[in-house]
Amino acid sequence: VLSVTLTLPEMKNAPVLLAAMALLWSGFAYSQPGSPDPSFGGGDGFSTLSFLSNGHSSVNAMAVQANGRILVAGDTWLPNGTENGEMAIARFMPNGSADPTFSGDGKTTLSLANMAVGISDMLILSDGKILCAGNAWNQSEDYYFLLARFNANGTPDNSFDGDGIVITRSGVFRQSADALAVQQDGKIIVAGYINSSGYNDVAVLRFKPDGTLD
């Protein structure tokens, strides 16, 4: 609680001074740094988007385009385990509303047959395409590093390994891609871990721009 005591001189401009003080106090009380931005989302600083009416979705990565539009990426899945998880990407306008120019409704998913897939990191490339890294799992003991590339409108980029998705593995145990970077020559660096002996080891992989291992 902030308590301020002021003594004002008797002068004809005292009402103006009081009005200015009221405006300053209003700005302090209602526009403090870190408070929700009411111009974003539904007027309270929050925006949500559902992928499944009876399922879950989560975000692991975010990027902001030069035009202020916001991309988020992660995965979506059903709680009953009847279907494999899918990669999920959504794009929001700067005001928090879903971007209808992105896949028609602001969201897109991409799946692999008989595998659960998810995104851990994401980059916006210089040509506007969206590059993602993550993991794939066949719900037994087979884990894979995953790369996926999308066109700027949310459709899979079929010039990337034919269907927009690349999976690769080392050994037969758990492994995952957690971080992503692109070199100046366009080659793709993926970092994560491989568990081949009961303990996680740091893993770094490099791919050519078309998605083949370098």
mmCIF file of C-alpha atoms in Angstrom:
data_model
loop_
_atom_site.group_PDB
_atom_site.id
_atom_site.type_symbol
_atom_site.label_atom_id
_atom_site.label_comp_id
_atom_site.label_asym_id
_atom_site.label_seq_id
_atom_site.Cartn_x
_atom_site.Cartn_y
_atom_site.Cartn_z
ATOM 1 C CA VAL A 1 0.000 0.000 0.000
ATOM 2 C CA LEU A 2 1.415 3.365 -1.031
ATOM 3 C CA SER A 3 0.567 6.321 1.195
ATOM 4 C CA VAL A 4 1.336 9.861 0.038
ATOM 5 C CA THR A 5 0.621 13.106 1.904
ATOM 6 C CA LEU A 6 0.863 16.354 -0.032
ATOM 7 C CA THR A 7 0.330 19.953 1.006
ATOM 8 C CA LEU A 8 -0.730 22.158 -1.887
ATOM 9 C CA PRO A 9 -0.297 25.902 -1.922
ATOM 10 C CA GLU A 10 -3.408 27.986 -2.364
ATOM 11 C CA MET A 11 -3.311 29.014 -5.996
ATOM 12 C CA LYS A 12 -5.685 29.200 -8.916
ATOM 13 C CA ASN A 13 -3.933 26.292 -10.718
ATOM 14 C CA ALA A 14 -4.475 23.829 -7.858
ATOM 15 C CA PRO A 15 -7.400 22.030 -9.628
ATOM 16 C CA VAL A 16 -5.226 21.452 -12.711
ATOM 17 C CA LEU A 17 -2.436 20.098 -10.546
ATOM 18 C CA LEU A 18 -4.822 17.737 -8.791
ATOM 19 C CA ALA A 19 -6.167 16.461 -12.126
ATOM 20 C CA ALA A 20 -2.642 15.763 -13.365
ATOM 21 C CA MET A 21 -1.843 13.886 -10.162
ATOM 22 C CA ALA A 22 -4.981 11.789 -10.597
ATOM 23 C CA LEU A 23 -3.933 10.802 -14.115
ATOM 24 C CA LEU A 24 -0.470 9.850 -12.928
ATOM 25 C CA TRP A 25 -1.906 7.757 -10.099
ATOM 26 C CA SER A 26 -4.318 6.046 -12.514
ATOM 27 C CA GLY A 27 -1.435 5.101 -14.796
ATOM 28 C CA PHE A 28 0.544 3.755 -11.865
ATOM 29 C CA ALA A 29 -2.325 1.721 -10.479
ATOM 30 C CA TYR A 30 -3.639 0.165 -13.677
ATOM 31 C CA SER A 31 -0.734 0.003 -16.156
ATOM 32 C CA GLN A 32 2.075 -1.418 -14.119
ATOM 33 C CA PRO A 33 4.708 -3.380 -16.080
ATOM 34 C CA GLY A 34 3.905 -7.096 -16.121
ATOM 35 C CA SER A 35 0.150 -6.704 -15.807
ATOM 36 C CA PRO A 36 -2.088 -8.432 -18.429
ATOM 37 C CA ASP A 37 -2.523 -6.413 -21.630
ATOM 38 C CA PRO A 38 -6.289 -5.866 -22.130
ATOM 39 C CA SER A 39 -5.754 -5.131 -25.838
ATOM 40 C CA PHE A 40 -4.668 -8.769 -26.356
ATOM 41 C CA GLY A 41 -7.053 -11.723 -26.574
ATOM 42 C CA GLY A 42 -10.512 -11.402 -25.074
ATOM 43 C CA GLY A 43 -9.839 -8.137 -23.270
ATOM 44 C CA ASP A 44 -7.935 -9.736 -20.399
ATOM 45 C CA GLY A 45 -4.540 -10.410 -21.982
ATOM 46 C CA PHE A 46 -5.247 -14.108 -22.608
ATOM 47 C CA SER A 47 -5.875 -16.055 -25.816
ATOM 48 C CA THR A 48 -6.650 -19.771 -26.156
ATOM 49 C CA LEU A 49 -7.208 -22.097 -29.117
ATOM 50 C CA SER A 50 -8.533 -25.649 -28.970
ATOM 51 C CA PHE A 51 -7.346 -28.389 -31.324
ATOM 52 C CA LEU A 52 -9.526 -31.211 -29.958
ATOM 53 C CA SER A 53 -12.883 -30.855 -28.242
ATOM 54 C CA ASN A 54 -12.156 -33.943 -26.121
ATOM 55 C CA GLY A 55 -8.363 -33.939 -26.079
ATOM 56 C CA HIS A 56 -5.236 -32.140 -24.964
ATOM 57 C CA SER A 57 -2.808 -29.766 -26.652
ATOM 58 C CA SER A 58 0.367 -28.145 -25.372
ATOM 59 C CA VAL A 59 3.026 -25.666 -26.501
ATOM 60 C CA ASN A 60 6.791 -26.205 -26.282
ATOM 61 C CA ALA A 61 8.089 -23.518 -28.663
ATOM 62 C CA MET A 62 7.182 -20.016 -29.807
ATOM 63 C CA ALA A 63 8.366 -17.537 -32.439
ATOM 64 C CA VAL A 64 7.224 -14.076 -33.524
ATOM 65 C CA GLN A 65 7.244 -13.121 -37.191
ATOM 66 C CA ALA A 66 8.448 -9.746 -38.483
ATOM 67 C CA ASN A 67 4.794 -8.708 -38.996
ATOM 68 C CA GLY A 68 3.995 -9.392 -35.331
ATOM 69 C CA ARG A 69 2.092 -12.633 -35.861
ATOM 70 C CA ILE A 70 2.779 -15.262 -33.209
ATOM 71 C CA LEU A 71 3.558 -18.925 -33.927
ATOM 72 C CA VAL A 72 3.345 -21.595 -31.231
ATOM 73 C CA ALA A 73 4.169 -25.290 -31.647
ATOM 74 C CA GLY A 74 3.856 -28.478 -29.617
ATOM 75 C CA ASP A 75 1.595 -31.491 -29.781
ATOM 76 C CA THR A 76 -1.977 -32.630 -29.342
ATOM 77 C CA TRP A 77 -3.347 -35.970 -28.149
ATOM 78 C CA LEU A 78 -6.414 -37.825 -26.894
ATOM 79 C CA PRO A 79 -6.460 -38.883 -23.227
ATOM 80 C CA ASN A 80 -7.778 -42.381 -23.949
ATOM 81 C CA GLY A 81 -4.754 -43.407 -26.004
ATOM 82 C CA THR A 82 -6.808 -44.561 -28.978
ATOM 83 C CA GLU A 83 -4.886 -42.353 -31.402
ATOM 84 C CA ASN A 84 -1.269 -41.296 -31.711
ATOM 85 C CA GLY A 85 -0.256 -37.763 -30.793
ATOM 86 C CA GLU A 86 0.247 -35.242 -33.585
ATOM 87 C CA MET A 87 2.492 -32.255 -34.150
ATOM 88 C CA ALA A 88 0.500 -29.069 -33.662
ATOM 89 C CA ILE A 89 1.171 -25.477 -34.784
ATOM 90 C CA ALA A 90 -1.039 -22.418 -34.320
ATOM 91 C CA ARG A 91 -0.633 -18.843 -35.495
ATOM 92 C CA PHE A 92 -2.163 -15.810 -33.806
ATOM 93 C CA MET A 93 -2.624 -12.259 -35.006
ATOM 94 C CA PRO A 94 -0.819 -9.531 -32.992
ATOM 95 C CA ASN A 95 -4.083 -8.931 -31.070
ATOM 96 C CA GLY A 96 -4.281 -12.597 -29.995
ATOM 97 C CA SER A 97 -7.004 -13.780 -32.371
ATOM 98 C CA ALA A 98 -6.460 -16.906 -34.492
ATOM 99 C CA ASP A 99 -4.940 -16.109 -37.906
ATOM 100 C CA PRO A 100 -7.413 -17.346 -40.569
ATOM 101 C CA THR A 101 -4.727 -17.149 -43.288
ATOM 102 C CA PHE A 102 -2.850 -19.978 -41.555
ATOM 103 C CA SER A 103 -4.353 -23.311 -42.649
ATOM 104 C CA GLY A 104 -7.815 -21.704 -42.832
ATOM 105 C CA ASP A 105 -8.467 -21.542 -39.083
ATOM 106 C CA GLY A 106 -5.151 -20.611 -37.488
ATOM 107 C CA LYS A 107 -3.995 -24.128 -36.660
ATOM 108 C CA THR A 108 -2.509 -27.186 -38.329
ATOM 109 C CA THR A 109 -1.432 -30.690 -37.344
ATOM 110 C CA LEU A 110 0.846 -33.262 -38.918
ATOM 111 C CA SER A 111 1.040 -36.951 -38.051
ATOM 112 C CA LEU A 112 3.015 -40.094 -38.843
ATOM 113 C CA ALA A 113 1.371 -43.475 -39.238
ATOM 114 C CA ASN A 114 1.629 -45.619 -36.098
ATOM 115 C CA MET A 115 3.722 -43.036 -34.257
ATOM 116 C CA ALA A 116 3.233 -40.360 -31.637
ATOM 117 C CA VAL A 117 5.034 -37.179 -32.677
ATOM 118 C CA GLY A 118 5.664 -33.819 -31.024
ATOM 119 C CA ILE A 119 7.557 -30.559 -31.509
ATOM 120 C CA SER A 120 10.206 -29.328 -29.052
ATOM 121 C CA ASP A 121 11.665 -26.339 -30.906
ATOM 122 C CA MET A 122 10.792 -24.177 -33.903
ATOM 123 C CA LEU A 123 12.397 -21.579 -36.187
ATOM 124 C CA ILE A 124 10.997 -19.228 -38.828
ATOM 125 C CA LEU A 125 13.270 -19.392 -41.868
ATOM 126 C CA SER A 126 14.214 -16.438 -44.055
ATOM 127 C CA ASP A 127 11.735 -17.550 -46.751
ATOM 128 C CA GLY A 128 8.891 -17.705 -44.227
ATOM 129 C CA LYS A 129 8.854 -21.490 -43.927
ATOM 130 C CA ILE A 130 8.611 -23.048 -40.477
ATOM 131 C CA LEU A 131 11.222 -25.570 -39.355
ATOM 132 C CA CYS A 132 10.504 -27.783 -36.343
ATOM 133 C CA ALA A 133 12.444 -30.359 -34.330
ATOM 134 C CA GLY A 134 11.110 -32.925 -31.895
ATOM 135 C CA ASN A 135 10.645 -36.627 -31.458
ATOM 136 C CA ALA A 136 8.679 -39.600 -32.728
ATOM 137 C CA TRP A 137 7.746 -42.708 -30.762
ATOM 138 C CA ASN A 138 6.020 -45.907 -31.866
ATOM 139 C CA GLN A 139 4.685 -46.540 -28.332
ATOM 140 C CA SER A 140 7.093 -49.431 -27.762
ATOM 141 C CA GLU A 141 10.872 -49.012 -27.455
ATOM 142 C CA ASP A 142 11.552 -47.192 -30.713
ATOM 143 C CA TYR A 143 12.320 -43.472 -30.468
ATOM 144 C CA TYR A 144 13.437 -41.162 -33.269
ATOM 145 C CA PHE A 145 14.778 -37.672 -33.834
ATOM 146 C CA LEU A 146 12.257 -35.693 -35.850
ATOM 147 C CA LEU A 147 12.482 -32.741 -38.228
ATOM 148 C CA ALA A 148 9.484 -31.207 -39.982
ATOM 149 C CA ARG A 149 9.152 -28.246 -42.304
ATOM 150 C CA PHE A 150 5.966 -26.360 -43.091
ATOM 151 C CA ASN A 151 5.166 -23.755 -45.720
ATOM 152 C CA ALA A 152 4.335 -20.258 -44.478
ATOM 153 C CA ASN A 153 0.587 -21.003 -44.806
ATOM 154 C CA GLY A 154 0.779 -24.066 -42.531
ATOM 155 C CA THR A 155 0.814 -26.835 -45.138
ATOM 156 C CA PRO A 156 3.575 -29.478 -45.044
ATOM 157 C CA ASP A 157 6.567 -28.611 -47.240
ATOM 158 C CA ASN A 158 6.774 -31.596 -49.583
ATOM 159 C CA SER A 159 10.148 -30.425 -50.917
ATOM 160 C CA PHE A 160 11.537 -31.497 -47.538
ATOM 161 C CA ASP A 161 12.133 -35.275 -47.802
ATOM 162 C CA GLY A 162 8.999 -35.683 -49.950
ATOM 163 C CA ASP A 163 6.379 -35.246 -47.217
ATOM 164 C CA GLY A 164 7.718 -32.529 -44.903
ATOM 165 C CA ILE A 165 8.920 -34.958 -42.210
ATOM 166 C CA VAL A 166 12.300 -36.557 -41.509
ATOM 167 C CA ILE A 167 12.915 -39.126 -38.757
ATOM 168 C CA THR A 168 16.241 -40.727 -37.874
ATOM 169 C CA ARG A 169 17.695 -42.631 -34.945
ATOM 170 C CA SER A 170 20.909 -43.823 -33.358
ATOM 171 C CA GLY A 171 20.795 -47.156 -31.583
ATOM 172 C CA VAL A 172 17.574 -48.603 -30.231
ATOM 173 C CA PHE A 173 16.846 -46.705 -27.018
ATOM 174 C CA ARG A 174 15.244 -43.393 -26.091
ATOM 175 C CA GLN A 175 16.327 -40.271 -27.986
ATOM 176 C CA SER A 176 14.895 -36.843 -28.690
ATOM 177 C CA ALA A 177 15.670 -33.524 -30.371
ATOM 178 C CA ASP A 178 15.278 -30.554 -28.016
ATOM 179 C CA ALA A 179 16.932 -27.582 -29.755
ATOM 180 C CA LEU A 180 17.315 -26.322 -33.300
ATOM 181 C CA ALA A 181 19.547 -23.910 -35.234
ATOM 182 C CA VAL A 182 20.306 -23.153 -38.889
ATOM 183 C CA GLN A 183 23.777 -22.284 -40.167
ATOM 184 C CA GLN A 184 24.414 -19.490 -42.670
ATOM 185 C CA ASP A 185 24.807 -22.105 -45.428
ATOM 186 C CA GLY A 186 21.326 -23.466 -44.646
ATOM 187 C CA LYS A 187 22.464 -26.644 -42.918
ATOM 188 C CA ILE A 188 20.350 -27.625 -39.926
ATOM 189 C CA ILE A 189 21.773 -28.351 -36.469
ATOM 190 C CA VAL A 190 19.699 -30.412 -34.041
ATOM 191 C CA ALA A 191 20.692 -30.987 -30.420
ATOM 192 C CA GLY A 192 19.172 -33.336 -27.907
ATOM 193 C CA TYR A 193 20.058 -36.594 -26.223
ATOM 194 C CA ILE A 194 20.552 -40.301 -26.855
ATOM 195 C CA ASN A 195 20.179 -42.927 -24.168
ATOM 196 C CA SER A 196 22.102 -45.972 -25.386
ATOM 197 C CA SER A 197 23.475 -47.364 -22.129
ATOM 198 C CA GLY A 198 20.985 -46.426 -19.446
ATOM 199 C CA TYR A 199 22.240 -42.838 -19.205
ATOM 200 C CA ASN A 200 21.500 -39.836 -21.405
ATOM 201 C CA ASP A 201 24.325 -38.552 -23.611
ATOM 202 C CA VAL A 202 24.398 -35.195 -25.408
ATOM 203 C CA ALA A 203 23.683 -35.623 -29.116
ATOM 204 C CA VAL A 204 24.207 -33.175 -31.990
ATOM 205 C CA LEU A 205 23.120 -33.959 -35.550
ATOM 206 C CA ARG A 206 23.525 -31.972 -38.759
ATOM 207 C CA PHE A 207 21.230 -32.155 -41.757
ATOM 208 C CA LYS A 208 21.461 -30.717 -45.240
ATOM 209 C CA PRO A 209 18.788 -28.166 -46.233
ATOM 210 C CA ASP A 210 16.745 -30.903 -47.940
ATOM 211 C CA GLY A 211 16.545 -32.933 -44.720
ATOM 212 C CA THR A 212 19.176 -35.603 -45.434
ATOM 213 C CA LEU A 213 21.862 -36.264 -42.841
ATOM 214 C CA ASP A 214 25.103 -34.431 -43.546
#
